[in-house]
Tab-separated table of C-alpha atoms in Angstrom:
chain	number	residue	atom	x	y	z
A	1	MET	CA	-100.969	-18.236	-204.960
A	2	SER	CA	-99.129	-15.915	-202.544
A	3	PHE	CA	-100.459	-14.333	-199.207
A	4	GLY	CA	-97.554	-11.945	-198.723
A	5	GLN	CA	-94.456	-12.027	-196.516
A	6	GLY	CA	-94.578	-14.476	-193.618
A	7	GLY	CA	-97.892	-16.173	-194.803
A	8	PRO	CA	-98.496	-19.656	-196.178
A	9	SER	CA	-97.317	-20.077	-199.735
A	10	TRP	CA	-99.435	-22.903	-200.849
A	11	GLY	CA	-102.238	-22.722	-203.346
A	12	PRO	CA	-104.220	-24.780	-205.706
A	13	GLY	CA	-102.062	-27.266	-207.309
A	14	ASP	CA	-99.350	-26.756	-204.618
A	15	SER	CA	-98.209	-30.119	-203.564
A	16	ARG	CA	-96.920	-28.920	-200.131
A	17	THR	CA	-99.083	-29.550	-196.926
A	18	PRO	CA	-99.041	-26.919	-194.016
A	19	ASP	CA	-97.324	-27.912	-190.741
A	20	TRP	CA	-100.367	-27.629	-188.536
A	21	ALA	CA	-98.518	-28.626	-185.310
A	22	ALA	CA	-95.961	-25.848	-185.730
A	23	LEU	CA	-98.666	-23.315	-186.362
A	24	ALA	CA	-100.552	-24.343	-183.208
A	25	GLU	CA	-97.405	-24.097	-181.053
A	26	ALA	CA	-96.636	-20.623	-182.390
A	27	SER	CA	-100.173	-19.437	-181.593
A	28	ALA	CA	-99.955	-20.792	-178.017
A	29	ALA	CA	-96.606	-19.040	-177.478
A	30	ARG	CA	-98.064	-15.714	-178.543
A	31	THR	CA	-100.996	-16.174	-176.127
A	32	ARG	CA	-98.635	-16.898	-173.224
A	33	ARG	CA	-96.568	-13.761	-173.941
A	34	ARG	CA	-99.660	-11.518	-173.851
A	35	LYS	CA	-100.784	-13.063	-170.567
A	36	TRP	CA	-97.417	-12.458	-168.825
A	37	LEU	CA	-97.268	-8.933	-170.114
A	38	MET	CA	-100.681	-8.193	-168.557
A	39	ILE	CA	-99.704	-9.788	-165.196
A	40	GLY	CA	-96.415	-7.904	-165.081
A	41	GLY	CA	-98.078	-4.582	-165.870
A	42	GLY	CA	-100.655	-5.114	-163.093
A	43	ALA	CA	-97.947	-5.891	-160.552
A	44	VAL	CA	-96.045	-2.742	-161.476
A	45	ALA	CA	-99.223	-0.644	-161.121
A	46	THR	CA	-100.014	-2.190	-157.723
A	47	ALA	CA	-96.516	-1.425	-156.436
A	48	ALA	CA	-96.782	2.167	-157.610
A	49	VAL	CA	-100.114	2.677	-155.814
A	50	ALA	CA	-98.697	1.185	-152.561
A	51	ALA	CA	-95.714	3.516	-152.767
A	52	ILE	CA	-98.000	6.534	-153.187
A	53	VAL	CA	-100.168	5.515	-150.214
A	54	ALA	CA	-97.116	4.963	-147.997
A	55	THR	CA	-95.745	8.344	-148.927
A	56	ALA	CA	-99.084	10.001	-148.069
A	57	VAL	CA	-99.169	8.290	-144.650
A	58	ILE	CA	-95.660	9.447	-143.784
A	59	THR	CA	-96.413	12.975	-144.942
A	60	THR	CA	-99.684	13.452	-143.018
A	61	GLY	CA	-98.388	11.767	-139.789
A	62	ASN	CA	-101.771	11.433	-138.010
A	63	GLY	CA	-101.348	11.163	-134.234
A	64	GLY	CA	-103.032	7.893	-133.433
A	65	ALA	CA	-106.673	7.116	-132.812
A	66	SER	CA	-107.433	10.459	-131.204
A	67	GLY	CA	-106.409	12.360	-134.321
A	68	SER	CA	-104.853	15.090	-132.184
A	69	GLY	CA	-101.221	14.350	-132.934
A	70	LYS	CA	-98.904	16.636	-134.876
A	71	ASN	CA	-97.091	15.970	-138.130
A	72	ALA	CA	-93.619	14.570	-137.807
A	73	SER	CA	-92.288	17.760	-139.316
A	74	GLU	CA	-93.965	19.805	-136.511
A	75	LEU	CA	-92.368	17.971	-133.550
A	76	PRO	CA	-89.633	19.955	-131.781
A	77	THR	CA	-86.069	18.917	-132.383
A	78	PRO	CA	-83.702	18.556	-129.444
A	79	ALA	CA	-82.265	21.972	-130.238
A	80	ASP	CA	-85.740	23.533	-129.878
A	81	LEU	CA	-86.378	22.220	-126.327
A	82	PRO	CA	-85.979	24.784	-123.510
A	83	ALA	CA	-82.630	24.797	-121.825
A	84	GLU	CA	-82.155	24.867	-118.052
A	85	THR	CA	-83.199	28.214	-116.625
A	86	SER	CA	-81.029	30.268	-114.323
A	87	ALA	CA	-83.949	32.155	-112.710
A	88	PRO	CA	-83.832	31.973	-108.890
A	89	GLY	CA	-86.441	29.906	-107.049
A	90	PRO	CA	-88.719	31.236	-104.293
A	91	SER	CA	-86.995	32.243	-101.109
A	92	PHE	CA	-88.369	32.286	-97.572
A	93	SER	CA	-87.218	34.377	-94.677
A	94	SER	CA	-85.767	32.470	-91.748
A	95	VAL	CA	-86.744	35.281	-89.387
A	96	ALA	CA	-90.056	34.631	-87.634
A	97	PRO	CA	-92.555	37.507	-87.673
A	98	PRO	CA	-93.058	39.262	-84.356
A	99	PRO	CA	-95.906	37.903	-82.219
A	100	PRO	CA	-99.130	39.926	-82.105
A	101	PRO	CA	-99.477	42.321	-79.180
A	102	ASP	CA	-100.802	40.825	-75.955
A	103	PRO	CA	-104.103	42.592	-75.115
A	104	LYS	CA	-103.340	42.345	-71.411
A	105	ASP	CA	-100.245	44.501	-71.882
A	106	TYR	CA	-102.555	47.392	-72.772
A	107	ILE	CA	-104.595	47.174	-69.583
A	108	ALA	CA	-101.746	46.298	-67.206
A	109	ASP	CA	-100.223	49.784	-67.010
A	110	GLU	CA	-101.633	53.273	-67.359
A	111	LYS	CA	-98.786	54.216	-69.736
A	112	LYS	CA	-100.274	51.920	-72.414
A	113	ASP	CA	-103.900	51.958	-71.307
A	114	THR	CA	-104.668	55.369	-72.782
A	115	ALA	CA	-108.315	54.904	-73.842
A	116	PRO	CA	-110.831	57.116	-71.982
A	117	VAL	CA	-112.065	55.747	-68.636
A	118	THR	CA	-115.789	56.471	-68.487
A	119	VAL	CA	-118.979	54.873	-67.211
A	120	ASP	CA	-120.218	54.161	-70.746
A	121	ALA	CA	-116.884	52.632	-71.735
A	122	PHE	CA	-117.433	49.824	-69.228
A	123	PHE	CA	-121.199	49.802	-68.629
A	124	PRO	CA	-122.932	50.933	-71.843
A	125	GLY	CA	-126.628	50.898	-72.730
A	126	ARG	CA	-129.743	50.714	-70.615
A	127	LYS	CA	-129.773	46.989	-69.936
A	128	LEU	CA	-127.470	43.992	-69.818
A	129	THR	CA	-128.122	40.681	-71.584
A	130	MET	CA	-126.248	37.550	-70.534
A	131	GLY	CA	-127.527	34.553	-72.442
A	132	ASP	CA	-131.278	34.454	-71.886
A	133	ARG	CA	-131.078	36.706	-68.809
A	134	VAL	CA	-131.785	40.439	-69.096
A	135	TYR	CA	-130.955	42.920	-66.349
A	136	ALA	CA	-132.177	46.513	-66.095
A	137	LYS	CA	-129.492	49.118	-65.636
A	138	GLY	CA	-130.021	51.421	-62.657
A	139	ALA	CA	-127.902	54.252	-61.275
A	140	THR	CA	-124.250	54.855	-62.232
A	141	ALA	CA	-121.536	57.025	-60.642
A	142	ARG	CA	-117.868	57.941	-61.081
A	143	THR	CA	-115.533	59.563	-58.549
A	144	THR	CA	-111.831	60.090	-57.893
A	145	ASN	CA	-112.473	59.864	-54.125
A	146	CYS	CA	-112.229	56.085	-53.971
A	147	ALA	CA	-112.862	55.662	-50.247
A	148	THR	CA	-116.325	57.256	-50.411
A	149	THR	CA	-117.620	54.362	-52.517
A	150	THR	CA	-116.892	51.703	-49.921
A	151	GLN	CA	-118.012	50.219	-46.609
A	152	GLY	CA	-115.733	49.029	-43.863
A	153	ALA	CA	-111.985	48.715	-44.425
A	154	LEU	CA	-112.058	48.645	-48.191
A	155	GLY	CA	-111.735	52.424	-48.539
A	156	GLY	CA	-108.368	52.495	-46.782
A	157	ILE	CA	-107.164	49.536	-48.841
A	158	LEU	CA	-108.035	51.276	-52.109
A	159	ASP	CA	-106.353	54.515	-51.085
A	160	GLY	CA	-103.333	52.692	-49.703
A	161	ASN	CA	-102.698	50.990	-53.054
A	162	GLY	CA	-103.007	54.139	-55.125
A	163	CYS	CA	-106.599	53.996	-56.377
A	164	ASP	CA	-107.208	56.707	-58.980
A	165	GLN	CA	-110.988	56.494	-59.380
A	166	VAL	CA	-114.010	54.222	-58.940
A	167	ILE	CA	-116.887	53.675	-61.384
A	168	ARG	CA	-120.094	52.057	-60.092
A	169	ALA	CA	-123.183	50.686	-61.849
A	170	THR	CA	-126.224	48.840	-60.484
A	171	TYR	CA	-128.284	46.178	-62.310
A	172	SER	CA	-131.484	44.524	-61.099
A	173	LYS	CA	-133.880	41.712	-61.969
A	174	GLY	CA	-136.762	40.126	-60.083
A	175	GLY	CA	-136.214	41.737	-56.668
A	176	ILE	CA	-132.446	41.241	-56.767
A	177	ALA	CA	-129.921	44.073	-57.251
A	178	VAL	CA	-126.155	44.038	-57.654
A	179	THR	CA	-123.747	46.996	-57.674
A	180	VAL	CA	-120.429	46.613	-59.504
A	181	GLY	CA	-117.559	48.878	-58.412
A	182	LEU	CA	-114.548	49.207	-60.786
A	183	ALA	CA	-111.450	50.635	-59.050
A	184	VAL	CA	-108.731	51.953	-61.383
A	185	PHE	CA	-105.031	51.803	-60.462
A	186	GLY	CA	-101.777	52.761	-62.151
A	187	THR	CA	-100.372	49.225	-62.417
A	188	GLU	CA	-101.484	45.614	-62.412
A	189	ALA	CA	-99.572	44.931	-59.188
A	190	GLU	CA	-101.503	47.631	-57.311
A	191	ALA	CA	-104.879	46.327	-58.457
A	192	ARG	CA	-104.014	42.736	-57.606
A	193	LYS	CA	-102.870	43.700	-54.122
A	194	ALA	CA	-106.049	45.674	-53.451
A	195	ALA	CA	-108.240	42.714	-54.448
A	196	GLN	CA	-106.210	40.294	-52.333
A	197	GLN	CA	-106.405	42.563	-49.261
A	198	ALA	CA	-110.113	43.338	-49.694
A	199	SER	CA	-112.088	43.629	-46.483
A	200	GLY	CA	-115.463	45.218	-46.028
A	201	GLY	CA	-116.858	45.880	-49.470
A	202	MET	CA	-118.240	48.192	-52.101
A	203	ALA	CA	-121.214	50.319	-51.041
A	204	SER	CA	-124.444	49.583	-52.932
A	205	LEU	CA	-125.730	52.273	-55.309
A	206	SER	CA	-129.494	52.774	-55.369
A	207	GLY	CA	-131.655	55.047	-57.536
A	208	SER	CA	-133.114	54.983	-61.073
A	209	GLY	CA	-135.805	52.519	-60.074
A	210	VAL	CA	-133.725	50.497	-57.614
A	211	PRO	CA	-134.504	50.997	-53.885
A	212	THR	CA	-131.863	51.024	-51.183
A	213	PHE	CA	-130.451	47.537	-50.661
A	214	CYS	CA	-127.621	45.886	-48.748
A	215	ARG	CA	-127.583	48.572	-46.069
A	216	ALA	CA	-128.576	48.768	-42.380
A	217	GLY	CA	-126.931	45.498	-41.494
A	218	ALA	CA	-128.496	43.338	-44.237
A	219	VAL	CA	-126.447	40.278	-45.114
A	220	CYS	CA	-125.365	40.429	-48.780
A	221	ARG	CA	-122.944	38.654	-51.041
A	222	ARG	CA	-119.637	40.408	-51.794
A	223	THR	CA	-116.884	39.532	-54.285
A	224	ALA	CA	-113.421	40.938	-55.136
A	225	ASN	CA	-111.348	40.288	-58.271
A	226	SER	CA	-108.735	41.987	-60.449
A	227	TYR	CA	-107.575	41.937	-64.059
A	228	GLY	CA	-104.895	44.187	-65.454
A	229	ARG	CA	-104.799	47.494	-63.565
A	230	TYR	CA	-108.457	47.146	-62.560
A	231	ALA	CA	-109.887	45.699	-59.338
A	232	TYR	CA	-113.625	45.053	-59.429
A	233	PHE	CA	-115.990	44.386	-56.561
A	234	THR	CA	-119.663	43.416	-56.314
A	235	VAL	CA	-122.284	43.640	-53.600
A	236	GLY	CA	-125.628	41.973	-54.234
A	237	GLY	CA	-128.785	41.062	-52.386
A	238	TYR	CA	-132.545	41.325	-52.169
A	239	THR	CA	-134.208	44.719	-52.578
A	240	SER	CA	-136.676	43.593	-49.909
A	241	GLY	CA	-133.912	43.602	-47.283
A	242	LYS	CA	-133.964	39.819	-46.834
A	243	ASN	CA	-130.635	38.317	-45.894
A	244	VAL	CA	-128.629	36.348	-48.433
A	245	THR	CA	-127.663	32.790	-47.484
A	246	THR	CA	-125.650	30.070	-49.175
A	247	ASN	CA	-128.936	28.773	-50.580
A	248	SER	CA	-129.672	32.081	-52.358
A	249	LYS	CA	-128.733	30.717	-55.777
A	250	ASP	CA	-130.605	33.505	-57.554
A	251	VAL	CA	-128.473	36.195	-55.910
A	252	TYR	CA	-125.301	34.255	-56.687
A	253	ALA	CA	-126.340	33.880	-60.329
A	254	VAL	CA	-126.895	37.617	-60.788
A	255	GLY	CA	-123.603	38.447	-59.073
A	256	ASP	CA	-121.716	35.922	-61.211
A	257	ASP	CA	-123.193	37.399	-64.401
A	258	LEU	CA	-122.138	40.919	-63.384
A	259	THR	CA	-118.653	39.736	-62.440
A	260	GLU	CA	-118.242	37.928	-65.782
A	261	PHE	CA	-119.524	40.917	-67.735
A	262	THR	CA	-117.092	43.308	-66.022
A	263	PHE	CA	-114.168	40.984	-66.745
A	264	ARG	CA	-115.159	40.804	-70.423
A	265	GLN	CA	-115.361	44.582	-70.658
A	266	ILE	CA	-111.867	45.019	-69.240
A	267	ARG	CA	-110.458	42.353	-71.551
A	268	HIS	CA	-112.214	43.856	-74.576
A	269	ARG	CA	-110.624	47.209	-73.738
A	270	GLY	CA	-107.197	45.560	-74.021
A	271	GLU	CA	-108.110	43.808	-77.304
A	272	VAL	CA	-109.244	47.067	-78.919
A	273	GLN	CA	-106.060	48.894	-77.991
A	274	ALA	CA	-103.805	45.969	-79.018
A	275	SER	CA	-105.530	45.768	-82.415
A	276	ALA	CA	-105.084	49.502	-82.944
A	277	ALA	CA	-101.389	49.231	-82.095
A	278	ALA	CA	-100.961	46.409	-84.637
A	279	GLY	CA	-102.921	48.265	-87.325
A	280	LEU	CA	-105.728	45.708	-87.277
A	281	PRO	CA	-109.486	46.386	-87.276
A	282	ALA	CA	-111.071	46.188	-83.848
A	283	SER	CA	-113.305	43.151	-83.249
């Protein structure tokens, strides 16, 4: 009996016996070959997948945990980086700017002090406020005959130093009145000399609600100062005619306020003119 090519060739009546050991070994060999073929194929597939994943990682080039990085292909090459620029840097002038005008220069000489000289320019309004103190404004006057505004030797001193005009204004509060006299000169030196030589004093100016005061021998307080081309004098006392003493602190306080106010007005005049000369807005 025949089973075809490669099969057993025994049959009934065949005296040969199959070699069972050889058949078993052949079957085991075939099983081992199939197993190694499967393992080898799996290893090849695993390597191919790893290669694909690695290629994808290199291609995408994610920038770390933040995910904001650029692809490797987008990074600039050395040739793309900016070269050194030849543009000049900032420059600064070594010449200092000129200093601002000195306000006093504009009130020290009549050639620069060209603003109008009027009563309202120095003593504006109907009252004067200094801190919490308010003074009523009384009579005012302006004259080019300087000596007529004075008492004692002051008239000759003003004329002798070239006084151009005198402006007077009176302020009062609580039975006390003070007259301020502003004498105008051509130069600072003339005004300073007149204030230093002062003797006698400014004559009080009554009217507009203020009675006559500091006349007929009444003792009053007098002051003399100068700033720029202006000399300014005060005479103050009680409207009742009572004499002023060193204990009359109220009279001294009113006189000091009027003296301070006049100084500020002269200084402000210089500041306004200096600002105009520099092209700045007036304060």
